[in-house]
mmCIF file of C-alpha atoms and ligand atoms in Angstrom:
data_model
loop_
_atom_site.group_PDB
_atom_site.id
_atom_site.type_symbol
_atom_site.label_atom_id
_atom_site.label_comp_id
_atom_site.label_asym_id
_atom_site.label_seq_id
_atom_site.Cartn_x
_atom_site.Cartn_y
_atom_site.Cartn_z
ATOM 1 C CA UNK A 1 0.000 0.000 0.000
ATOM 2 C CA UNK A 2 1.358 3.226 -1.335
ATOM 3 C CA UNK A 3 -1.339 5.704 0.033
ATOM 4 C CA UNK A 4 -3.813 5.050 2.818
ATOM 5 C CA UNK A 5 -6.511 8.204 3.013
ATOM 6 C CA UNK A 6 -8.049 8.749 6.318
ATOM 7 C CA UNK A 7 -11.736 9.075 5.887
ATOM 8 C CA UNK A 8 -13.906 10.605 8.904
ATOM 9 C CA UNK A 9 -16.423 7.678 8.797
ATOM 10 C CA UNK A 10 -19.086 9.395 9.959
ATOM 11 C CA UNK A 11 -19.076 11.421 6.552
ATOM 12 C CA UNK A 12 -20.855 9.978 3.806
ATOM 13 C CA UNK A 13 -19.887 12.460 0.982
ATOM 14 C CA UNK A 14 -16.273 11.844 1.978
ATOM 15 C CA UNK A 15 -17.044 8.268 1.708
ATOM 16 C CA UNK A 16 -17.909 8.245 -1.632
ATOM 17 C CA UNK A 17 -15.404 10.837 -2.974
ATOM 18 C CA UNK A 18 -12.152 8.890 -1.412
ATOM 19 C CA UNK A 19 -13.232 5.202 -2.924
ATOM 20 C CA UNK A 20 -12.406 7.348 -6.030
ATOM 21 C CA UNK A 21 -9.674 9.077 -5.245
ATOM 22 C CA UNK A 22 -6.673 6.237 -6.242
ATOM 23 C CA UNK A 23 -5.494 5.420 -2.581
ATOM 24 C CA UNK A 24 -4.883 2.350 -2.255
ATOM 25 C CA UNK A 25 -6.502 2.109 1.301
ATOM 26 C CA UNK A 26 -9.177 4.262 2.946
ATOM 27 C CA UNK A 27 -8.610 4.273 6.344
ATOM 28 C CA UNK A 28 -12.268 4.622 8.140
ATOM 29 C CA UNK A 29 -11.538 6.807 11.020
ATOM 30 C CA UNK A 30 -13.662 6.026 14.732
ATOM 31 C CA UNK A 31 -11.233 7.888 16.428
ATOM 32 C CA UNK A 32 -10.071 11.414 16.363
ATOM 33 C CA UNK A 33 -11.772 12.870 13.021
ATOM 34 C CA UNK A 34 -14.989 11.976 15.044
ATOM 35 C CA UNK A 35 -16.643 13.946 17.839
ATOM 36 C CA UNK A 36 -17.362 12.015 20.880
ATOM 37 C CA UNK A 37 -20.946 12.393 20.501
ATOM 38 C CA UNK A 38 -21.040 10.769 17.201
ATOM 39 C CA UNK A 39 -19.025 7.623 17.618
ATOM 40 C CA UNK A 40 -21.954 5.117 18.001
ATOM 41 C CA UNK A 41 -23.818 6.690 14.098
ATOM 42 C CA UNK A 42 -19.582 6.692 12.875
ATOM 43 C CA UNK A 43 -19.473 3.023 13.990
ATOM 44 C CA UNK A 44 -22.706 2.134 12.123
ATOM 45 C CA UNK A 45 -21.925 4.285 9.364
ATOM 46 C CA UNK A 46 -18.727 1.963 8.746
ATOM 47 C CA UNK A 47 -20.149 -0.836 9.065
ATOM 48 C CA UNK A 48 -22.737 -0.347 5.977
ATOM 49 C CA UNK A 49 -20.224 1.220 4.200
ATOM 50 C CA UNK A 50 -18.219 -1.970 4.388
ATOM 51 C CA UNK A 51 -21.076 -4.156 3.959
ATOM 52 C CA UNK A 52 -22.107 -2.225 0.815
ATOM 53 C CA UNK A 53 -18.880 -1.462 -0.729
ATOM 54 C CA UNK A 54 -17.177 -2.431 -4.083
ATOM 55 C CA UNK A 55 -14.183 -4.762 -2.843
ATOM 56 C CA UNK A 56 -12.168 -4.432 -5.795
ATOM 57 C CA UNK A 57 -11.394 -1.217 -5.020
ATOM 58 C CA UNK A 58 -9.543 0.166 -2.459
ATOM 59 C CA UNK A 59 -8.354 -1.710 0.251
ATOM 60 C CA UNK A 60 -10.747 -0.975 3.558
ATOM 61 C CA UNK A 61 -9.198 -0.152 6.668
ATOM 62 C CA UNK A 62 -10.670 0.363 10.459
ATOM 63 C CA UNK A 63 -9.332 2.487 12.428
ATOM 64 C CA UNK A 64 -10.974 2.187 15.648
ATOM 65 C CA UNK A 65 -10.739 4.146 19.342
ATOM 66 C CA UNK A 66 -7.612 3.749 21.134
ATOM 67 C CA UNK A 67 -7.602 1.036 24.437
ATOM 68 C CA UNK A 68 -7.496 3.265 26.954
ATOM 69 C CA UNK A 69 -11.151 4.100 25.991
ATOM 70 C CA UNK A 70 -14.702 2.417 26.568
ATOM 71 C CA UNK A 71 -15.222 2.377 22.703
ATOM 72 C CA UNK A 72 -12.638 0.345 21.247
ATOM 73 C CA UNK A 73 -14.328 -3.217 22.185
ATOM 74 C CA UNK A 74 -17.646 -2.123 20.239
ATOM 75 C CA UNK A 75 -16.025 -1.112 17.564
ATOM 76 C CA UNK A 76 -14.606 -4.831 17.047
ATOM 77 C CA UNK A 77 -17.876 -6.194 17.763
ATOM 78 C CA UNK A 78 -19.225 -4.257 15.654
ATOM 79 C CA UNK A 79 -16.486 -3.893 12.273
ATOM 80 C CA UNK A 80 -15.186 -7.431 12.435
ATOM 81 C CA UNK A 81 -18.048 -9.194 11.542
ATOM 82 C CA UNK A 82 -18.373 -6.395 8.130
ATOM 83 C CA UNK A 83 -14.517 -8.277 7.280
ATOM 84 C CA UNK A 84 -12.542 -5.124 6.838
ATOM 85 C CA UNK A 85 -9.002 -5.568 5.291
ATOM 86 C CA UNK A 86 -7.242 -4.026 8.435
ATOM 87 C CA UNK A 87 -7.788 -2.727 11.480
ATOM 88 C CA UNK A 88 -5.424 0.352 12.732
ATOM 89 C CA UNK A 89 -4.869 0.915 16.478
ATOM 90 C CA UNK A 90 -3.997 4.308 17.596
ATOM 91 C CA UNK A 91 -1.957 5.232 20.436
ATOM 92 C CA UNK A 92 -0.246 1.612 20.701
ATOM 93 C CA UNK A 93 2.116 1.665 23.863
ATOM 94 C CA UNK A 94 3.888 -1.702 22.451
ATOM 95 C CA UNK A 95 3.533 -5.027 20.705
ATOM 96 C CA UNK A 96 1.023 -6.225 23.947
ATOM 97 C CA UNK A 97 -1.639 -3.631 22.610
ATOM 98 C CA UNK A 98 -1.476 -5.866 19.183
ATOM 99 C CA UNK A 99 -1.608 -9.039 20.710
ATOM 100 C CA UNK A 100 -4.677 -7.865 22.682
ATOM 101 C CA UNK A 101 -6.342 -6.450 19.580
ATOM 102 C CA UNK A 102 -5.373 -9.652 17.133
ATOM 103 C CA UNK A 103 -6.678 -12.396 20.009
ATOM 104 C CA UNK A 104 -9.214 -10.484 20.399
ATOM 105 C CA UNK A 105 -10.220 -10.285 16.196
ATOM 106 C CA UNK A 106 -8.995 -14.190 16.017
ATOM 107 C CA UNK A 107 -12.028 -14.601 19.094
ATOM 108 C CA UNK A 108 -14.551 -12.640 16.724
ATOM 109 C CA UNK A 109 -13.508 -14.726 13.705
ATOM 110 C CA UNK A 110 -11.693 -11.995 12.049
ATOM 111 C CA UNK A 111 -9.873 -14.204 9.429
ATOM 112 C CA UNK A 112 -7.202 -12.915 7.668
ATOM 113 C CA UNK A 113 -7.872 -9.361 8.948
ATOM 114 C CA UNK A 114 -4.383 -7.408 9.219
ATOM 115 C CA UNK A 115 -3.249 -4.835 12.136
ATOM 116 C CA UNK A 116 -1.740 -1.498 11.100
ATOM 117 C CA UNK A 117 -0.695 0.911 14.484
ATOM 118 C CA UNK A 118 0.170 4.556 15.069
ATOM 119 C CA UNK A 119 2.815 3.878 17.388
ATOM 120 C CA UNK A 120 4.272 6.996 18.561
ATOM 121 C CA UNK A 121 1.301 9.136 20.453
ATOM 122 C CA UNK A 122 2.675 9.110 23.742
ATOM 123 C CA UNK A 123 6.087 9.771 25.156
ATOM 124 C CA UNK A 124 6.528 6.225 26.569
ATOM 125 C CA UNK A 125 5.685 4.509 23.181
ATOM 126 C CA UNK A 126 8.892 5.334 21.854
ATOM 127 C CA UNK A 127 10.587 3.593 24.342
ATOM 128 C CA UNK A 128 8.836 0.385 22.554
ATOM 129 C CA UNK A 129 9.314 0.051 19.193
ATOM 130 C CA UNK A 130 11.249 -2.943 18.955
ATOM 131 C CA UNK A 131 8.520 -4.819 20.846
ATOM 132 C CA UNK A 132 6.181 -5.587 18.037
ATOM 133 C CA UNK A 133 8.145 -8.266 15.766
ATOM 134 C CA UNK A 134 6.237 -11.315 16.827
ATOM 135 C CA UNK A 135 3.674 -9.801 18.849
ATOM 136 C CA UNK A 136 1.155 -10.907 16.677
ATOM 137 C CA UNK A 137 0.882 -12.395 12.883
ATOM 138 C CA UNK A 138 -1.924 -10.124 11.551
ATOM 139 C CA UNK A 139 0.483 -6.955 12.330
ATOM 140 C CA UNK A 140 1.257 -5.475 9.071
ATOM 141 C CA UNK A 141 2.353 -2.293 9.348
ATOM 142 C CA UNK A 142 3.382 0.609 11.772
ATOM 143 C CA UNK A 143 3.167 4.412 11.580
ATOM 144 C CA UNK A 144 3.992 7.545 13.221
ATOM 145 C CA UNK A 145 1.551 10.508 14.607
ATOM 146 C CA UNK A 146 3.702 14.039 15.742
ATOM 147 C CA UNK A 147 0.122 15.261 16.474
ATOM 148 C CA UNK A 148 -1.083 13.334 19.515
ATOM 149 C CA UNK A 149 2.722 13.481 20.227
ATOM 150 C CA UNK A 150 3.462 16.606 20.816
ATOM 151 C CA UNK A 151 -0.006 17.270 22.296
ATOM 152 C CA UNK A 152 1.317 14.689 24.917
ATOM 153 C CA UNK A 153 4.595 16.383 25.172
ATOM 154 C CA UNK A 154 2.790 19.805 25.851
ATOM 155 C CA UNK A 155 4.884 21.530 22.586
ATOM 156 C CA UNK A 156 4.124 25.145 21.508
ATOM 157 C CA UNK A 157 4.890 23.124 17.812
ATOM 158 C CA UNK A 158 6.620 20.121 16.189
ATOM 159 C CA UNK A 159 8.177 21.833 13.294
ATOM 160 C CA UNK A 160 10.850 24.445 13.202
ATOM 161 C CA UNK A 161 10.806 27.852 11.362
ATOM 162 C CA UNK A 162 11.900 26.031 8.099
ATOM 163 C CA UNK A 163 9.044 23.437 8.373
ATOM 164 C CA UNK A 164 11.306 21.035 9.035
ATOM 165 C CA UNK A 165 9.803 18.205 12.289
ATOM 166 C CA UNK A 166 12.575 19.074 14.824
ATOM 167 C CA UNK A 167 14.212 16.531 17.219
ATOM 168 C CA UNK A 168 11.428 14.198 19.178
ATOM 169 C CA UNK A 169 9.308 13.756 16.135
ATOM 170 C CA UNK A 170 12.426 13.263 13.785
ATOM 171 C CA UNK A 171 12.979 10.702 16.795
ATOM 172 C CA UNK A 172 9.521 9.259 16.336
ATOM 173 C CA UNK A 173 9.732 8.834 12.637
ATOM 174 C CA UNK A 174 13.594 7.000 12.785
ATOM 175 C CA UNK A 175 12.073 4.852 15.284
ATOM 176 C CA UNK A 176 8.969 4.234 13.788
ATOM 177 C CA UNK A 177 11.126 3.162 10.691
ATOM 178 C CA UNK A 178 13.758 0.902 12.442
ATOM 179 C CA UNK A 179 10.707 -0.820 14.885
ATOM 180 C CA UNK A 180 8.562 -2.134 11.517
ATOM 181 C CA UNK A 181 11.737 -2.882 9.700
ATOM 182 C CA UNK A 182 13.065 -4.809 12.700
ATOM 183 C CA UNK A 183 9.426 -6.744 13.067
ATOM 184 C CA UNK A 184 9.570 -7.703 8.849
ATOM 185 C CA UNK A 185 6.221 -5.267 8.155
ATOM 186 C CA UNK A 186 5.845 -2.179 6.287
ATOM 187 C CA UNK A 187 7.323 1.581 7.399
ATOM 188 C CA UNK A 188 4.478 3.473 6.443
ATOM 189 C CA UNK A 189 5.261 7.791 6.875
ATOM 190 C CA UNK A 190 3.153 9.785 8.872
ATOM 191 C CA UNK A 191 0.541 12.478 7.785
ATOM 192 C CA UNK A 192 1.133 15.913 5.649
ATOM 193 C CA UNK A 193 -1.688 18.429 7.143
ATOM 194 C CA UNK A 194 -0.961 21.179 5.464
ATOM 195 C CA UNK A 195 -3.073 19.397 2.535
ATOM 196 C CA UNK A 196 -2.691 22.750 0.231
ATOM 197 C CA UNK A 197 0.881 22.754 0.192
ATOM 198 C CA UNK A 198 1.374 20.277 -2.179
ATOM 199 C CA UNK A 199 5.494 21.241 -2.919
ATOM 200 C CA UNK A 200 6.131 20.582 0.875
ATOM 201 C CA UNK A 201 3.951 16.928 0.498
ATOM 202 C CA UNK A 202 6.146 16.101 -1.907
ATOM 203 C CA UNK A 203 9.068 16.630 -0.669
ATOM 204 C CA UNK A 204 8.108 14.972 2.624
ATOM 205 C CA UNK A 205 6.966 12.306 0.602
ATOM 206 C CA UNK A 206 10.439 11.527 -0.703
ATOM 207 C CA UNK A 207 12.577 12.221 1.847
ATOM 208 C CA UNK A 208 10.455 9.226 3.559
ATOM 209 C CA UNK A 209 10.896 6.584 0.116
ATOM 210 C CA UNK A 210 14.592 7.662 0.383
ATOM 211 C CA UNK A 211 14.703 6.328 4.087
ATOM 212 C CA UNK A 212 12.521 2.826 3.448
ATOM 213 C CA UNK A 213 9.192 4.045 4.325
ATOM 214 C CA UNK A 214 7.207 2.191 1.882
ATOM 215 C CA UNK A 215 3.918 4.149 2.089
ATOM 216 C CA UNK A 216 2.753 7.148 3.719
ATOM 217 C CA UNK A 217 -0.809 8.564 4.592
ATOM 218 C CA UNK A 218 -2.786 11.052 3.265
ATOM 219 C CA UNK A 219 -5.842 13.170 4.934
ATOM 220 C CA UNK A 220 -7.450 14.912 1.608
ATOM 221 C CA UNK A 221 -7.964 13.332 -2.033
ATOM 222 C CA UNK A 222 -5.713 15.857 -3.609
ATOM 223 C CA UNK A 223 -2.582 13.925 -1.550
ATOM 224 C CA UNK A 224 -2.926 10.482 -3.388
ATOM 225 C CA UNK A 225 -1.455 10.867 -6.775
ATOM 226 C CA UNK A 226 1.224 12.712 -5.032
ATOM 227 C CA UNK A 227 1.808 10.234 -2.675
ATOM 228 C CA UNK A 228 1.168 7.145 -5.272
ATOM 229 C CA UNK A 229 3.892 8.660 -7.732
ATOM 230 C CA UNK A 230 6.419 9.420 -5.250
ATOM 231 C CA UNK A 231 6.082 5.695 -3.964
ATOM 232 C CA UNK A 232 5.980 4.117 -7.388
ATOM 233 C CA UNK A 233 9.186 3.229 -8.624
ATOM 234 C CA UNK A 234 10.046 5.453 -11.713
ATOM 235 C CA UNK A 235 11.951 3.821 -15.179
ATOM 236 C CA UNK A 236 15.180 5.114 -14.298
ATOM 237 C CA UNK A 237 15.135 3.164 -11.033
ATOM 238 C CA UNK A 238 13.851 0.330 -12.003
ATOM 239 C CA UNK A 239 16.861 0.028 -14.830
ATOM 240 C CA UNK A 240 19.421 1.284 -12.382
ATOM 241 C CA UNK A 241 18.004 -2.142 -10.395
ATOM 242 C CA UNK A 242 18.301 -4.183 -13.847
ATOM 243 C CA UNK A 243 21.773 -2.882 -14.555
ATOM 244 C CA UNK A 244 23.204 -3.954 -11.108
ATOM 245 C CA UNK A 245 21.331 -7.472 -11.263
ATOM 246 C CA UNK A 246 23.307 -7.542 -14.910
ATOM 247 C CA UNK A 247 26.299 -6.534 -13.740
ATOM 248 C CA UNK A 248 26.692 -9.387 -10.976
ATOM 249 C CA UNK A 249 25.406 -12.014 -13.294
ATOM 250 C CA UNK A 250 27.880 -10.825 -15.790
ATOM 251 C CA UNK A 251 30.860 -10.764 -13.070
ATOM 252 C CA UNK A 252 29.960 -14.889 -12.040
ATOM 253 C CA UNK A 253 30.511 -15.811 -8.251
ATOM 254 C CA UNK A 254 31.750 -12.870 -6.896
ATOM 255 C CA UNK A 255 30.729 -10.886 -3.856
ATOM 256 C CA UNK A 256 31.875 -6.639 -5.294
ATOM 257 C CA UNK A 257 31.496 -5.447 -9.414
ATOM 258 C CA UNK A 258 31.831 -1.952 -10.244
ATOM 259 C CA UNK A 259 29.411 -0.034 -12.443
ATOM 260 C CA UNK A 260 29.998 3.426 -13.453
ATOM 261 C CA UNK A 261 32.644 4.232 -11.090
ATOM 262 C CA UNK A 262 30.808 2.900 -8.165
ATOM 263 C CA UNK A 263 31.399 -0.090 -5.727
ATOM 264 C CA UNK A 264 28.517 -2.285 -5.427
ATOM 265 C CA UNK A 265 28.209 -4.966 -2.778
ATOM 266 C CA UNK A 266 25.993 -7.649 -1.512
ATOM 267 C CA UNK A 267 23.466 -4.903 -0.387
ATOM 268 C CA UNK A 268 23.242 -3.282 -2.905
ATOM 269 C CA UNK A 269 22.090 -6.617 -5.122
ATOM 270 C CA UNK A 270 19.716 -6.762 -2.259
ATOM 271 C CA UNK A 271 18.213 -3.760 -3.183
ATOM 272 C CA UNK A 272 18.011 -3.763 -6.640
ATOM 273 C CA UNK A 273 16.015 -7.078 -6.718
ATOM 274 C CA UNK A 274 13.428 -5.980 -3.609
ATOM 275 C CA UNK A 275 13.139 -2.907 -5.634
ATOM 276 C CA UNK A 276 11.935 -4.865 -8.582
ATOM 277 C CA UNK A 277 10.089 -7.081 -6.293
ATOM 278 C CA UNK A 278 8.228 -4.625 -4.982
ATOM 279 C CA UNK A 279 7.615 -3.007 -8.570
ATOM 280 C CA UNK A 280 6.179 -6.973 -9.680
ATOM 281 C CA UNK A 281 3.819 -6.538 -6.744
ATOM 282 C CA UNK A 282 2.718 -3.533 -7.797
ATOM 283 C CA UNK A 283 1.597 -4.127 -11.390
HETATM 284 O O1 1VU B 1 -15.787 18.346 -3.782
HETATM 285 P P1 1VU B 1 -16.681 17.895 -2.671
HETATM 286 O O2 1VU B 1 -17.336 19.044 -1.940
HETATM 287 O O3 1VU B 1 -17.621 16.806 -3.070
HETATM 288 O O4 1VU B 1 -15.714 17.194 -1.584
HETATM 289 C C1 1VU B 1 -14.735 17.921 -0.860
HETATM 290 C C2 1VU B 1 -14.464 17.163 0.429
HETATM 291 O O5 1VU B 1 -15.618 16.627 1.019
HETATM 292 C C3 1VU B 1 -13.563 16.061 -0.078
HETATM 293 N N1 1VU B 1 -12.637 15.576 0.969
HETATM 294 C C4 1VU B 1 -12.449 14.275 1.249
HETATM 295 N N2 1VU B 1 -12.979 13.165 0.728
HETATM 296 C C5 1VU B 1 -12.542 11.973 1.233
HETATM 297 N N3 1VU B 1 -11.625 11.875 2.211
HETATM 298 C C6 1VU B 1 -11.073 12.977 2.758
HETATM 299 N N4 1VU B 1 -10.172 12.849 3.743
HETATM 300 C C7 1VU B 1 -11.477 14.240 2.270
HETATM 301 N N5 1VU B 1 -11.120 15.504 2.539
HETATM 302 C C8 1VU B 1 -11.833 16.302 1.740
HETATM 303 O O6 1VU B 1 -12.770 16.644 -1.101
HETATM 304 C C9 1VU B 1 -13.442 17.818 -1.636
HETATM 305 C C10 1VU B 1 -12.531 18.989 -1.448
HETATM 306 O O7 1VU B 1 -12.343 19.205 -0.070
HETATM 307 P P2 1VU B 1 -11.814 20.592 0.488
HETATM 308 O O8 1VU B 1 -10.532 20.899 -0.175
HETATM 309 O O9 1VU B 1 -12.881 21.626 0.377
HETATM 310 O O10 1VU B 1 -11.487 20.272 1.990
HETATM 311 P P3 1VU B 1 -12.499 20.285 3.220
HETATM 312 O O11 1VU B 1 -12.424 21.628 3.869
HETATM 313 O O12 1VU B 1 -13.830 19.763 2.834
HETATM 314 O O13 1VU B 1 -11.827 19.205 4.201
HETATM 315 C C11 1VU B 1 -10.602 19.445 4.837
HETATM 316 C C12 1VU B 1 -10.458 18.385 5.943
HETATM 317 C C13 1VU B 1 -9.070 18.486 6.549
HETATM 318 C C14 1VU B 1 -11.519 18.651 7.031
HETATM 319 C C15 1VU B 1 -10.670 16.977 5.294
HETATM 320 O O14 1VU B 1 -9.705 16.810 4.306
HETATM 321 C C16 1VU B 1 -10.688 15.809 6.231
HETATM 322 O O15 1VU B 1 -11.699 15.543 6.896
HETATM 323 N N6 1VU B 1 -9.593 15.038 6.268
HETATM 324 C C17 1VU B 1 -9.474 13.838 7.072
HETATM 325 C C18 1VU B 1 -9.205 14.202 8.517
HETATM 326 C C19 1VU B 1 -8.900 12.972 9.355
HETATM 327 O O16 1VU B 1 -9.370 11.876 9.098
HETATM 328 N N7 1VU B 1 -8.088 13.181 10.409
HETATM 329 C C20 1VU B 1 -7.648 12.135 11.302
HETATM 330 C C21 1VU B 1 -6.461 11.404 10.780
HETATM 331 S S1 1VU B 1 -4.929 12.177 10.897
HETATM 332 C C22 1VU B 1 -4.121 11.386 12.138
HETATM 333 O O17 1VU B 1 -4.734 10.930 13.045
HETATM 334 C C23 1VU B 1 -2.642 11.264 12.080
HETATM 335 C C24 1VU B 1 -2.145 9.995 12.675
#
């Protein structure tokens, strides 16, 4: 998944616009995009929604109300049953809040439902992130909020004067990277709010495929093709991946070749063919 587009799910016109926007996952959002007097008509709203909708569309993602509140178990009861592709957990503290949420989906029958979290909303969840490999085997991806973090943190703001995320978030995000990478599931990049400033999505959006993010999500329809090209892998990286398979084939048994002046190794063979692995998958 290259773009995931958070969709208040109480909001039926934004229903319909973002199954035809080109994400590649709506996230339905119980949690924070919905006022606390209308999470019981959000719930229901989601649950026709996925009971109505087109599934070869987009994939169809839950996210529901974080643990700590008297929703979250509803929700389940409620969503499971509708056979969503994924549930997302907010405000995960470690891998225990996805074993909880995955017995608890195996209890209701959930099949081959997958977990996403946002693992970063409170100070102490960063001290965690290498706690979800083998927490559960629906998790199958984890992201990062700087919202609810800095909220937690009490910060005036979490970007500098050059828009730039300063040091806890930038902390957040590594982490965030390194925890999924460590637990063999997808780095998917955080949200870019300022949904007009499509320059500064972009560039975000890069920066993030540079690192190994493999996805990042999106609040408004206009951030999906943005977000879909920057994750696709373009021509000239897809032959730069071709030329170093060549070039190690051509060499025989060896572990180094050059090509063009530069050293490549076992890594970066590594890289080339996930790269084209990942472009297979795509297509
Ligand atoms: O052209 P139309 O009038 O038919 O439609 C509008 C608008 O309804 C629609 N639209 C969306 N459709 C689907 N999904 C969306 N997320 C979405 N956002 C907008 O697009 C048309 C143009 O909209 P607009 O430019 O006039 O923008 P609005 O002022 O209507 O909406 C702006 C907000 C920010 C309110 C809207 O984009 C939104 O609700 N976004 C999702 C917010 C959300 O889910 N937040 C929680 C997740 S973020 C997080 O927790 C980080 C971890």
């Amino acid at each position: 998944m290259r773009s995931l587009l958070f969709v208040p799910a109480d909001s039926e016109k934004k229903l319909a616009k973002g199954f035809g926007s080109g994400a590649d996952a709506l996230i339905l959002d119980l949690e924070d995009s919905v006022a606390l007097s209308n999470k019981e008509a959000a719930r229901k709203s989601a649950t026709d929604y996925l009971k109505g909708a087109d599934r070869s569309g987009p994939k169809l993602v839950l996210r529901i109300n974080a643990l700590d509140t008297p929703f979250w178990e509803a929700d389940l009861e409620a969503i499971i049953p509708a056979k969503p592709d994924m549930i997302v957990i907010p405000k995960t503290l470690s891998g225990a809040c996805v074993k909880k949420v995955g017995d608890r989906i195996d209890r209701l029958g959930g099949g081959d439902i997958g977990i996403g979290c946002v693992a970063t909303e409170t100070a102490a969840s960063l001290f965690t992130l290498g706690t979800y490999g083998g927490s559960h085997p629906r998790l199958a991806f984890l992201t990062w909020g700087a919202e609810d973090l800095s909220a937690a943190l009490g910060a005036r703001d979490n970007k500098d004067d050059h828009g730039n995320y300063t040091g806890p978030y930038q902390l957040a995000r590594t982490l965030t990277l390194l925890g999924a990478v460590a637990a063999g599931v997808a780095p998917i990049d955080g949200v870019w709010k300022d949904f007009r400033d499509e320059k500064g999505l972009e560039a975000e959006a890069r920066a993030a495929a540079r690192d190994g993010f493999t996805g990042k999500m999106a609040i408004h329809p206009a951030q999906v093709a943005i977000i879909n090209e920057v994750f696709t892998p373009n021509e000239a990286d897809l032959a730069h991946a071709r030329a170093v398979i060549a070039a190690f084939e051509q060499a025989g048994d060896v572990g180094v070749v050059a090509l063009d002046g530069v050293m490549l190794d076992m890594p970066h063979l590594k890289q080339a063919k996930a790269l084209l692995a990942r472009a297979a998958q795509s297509n």
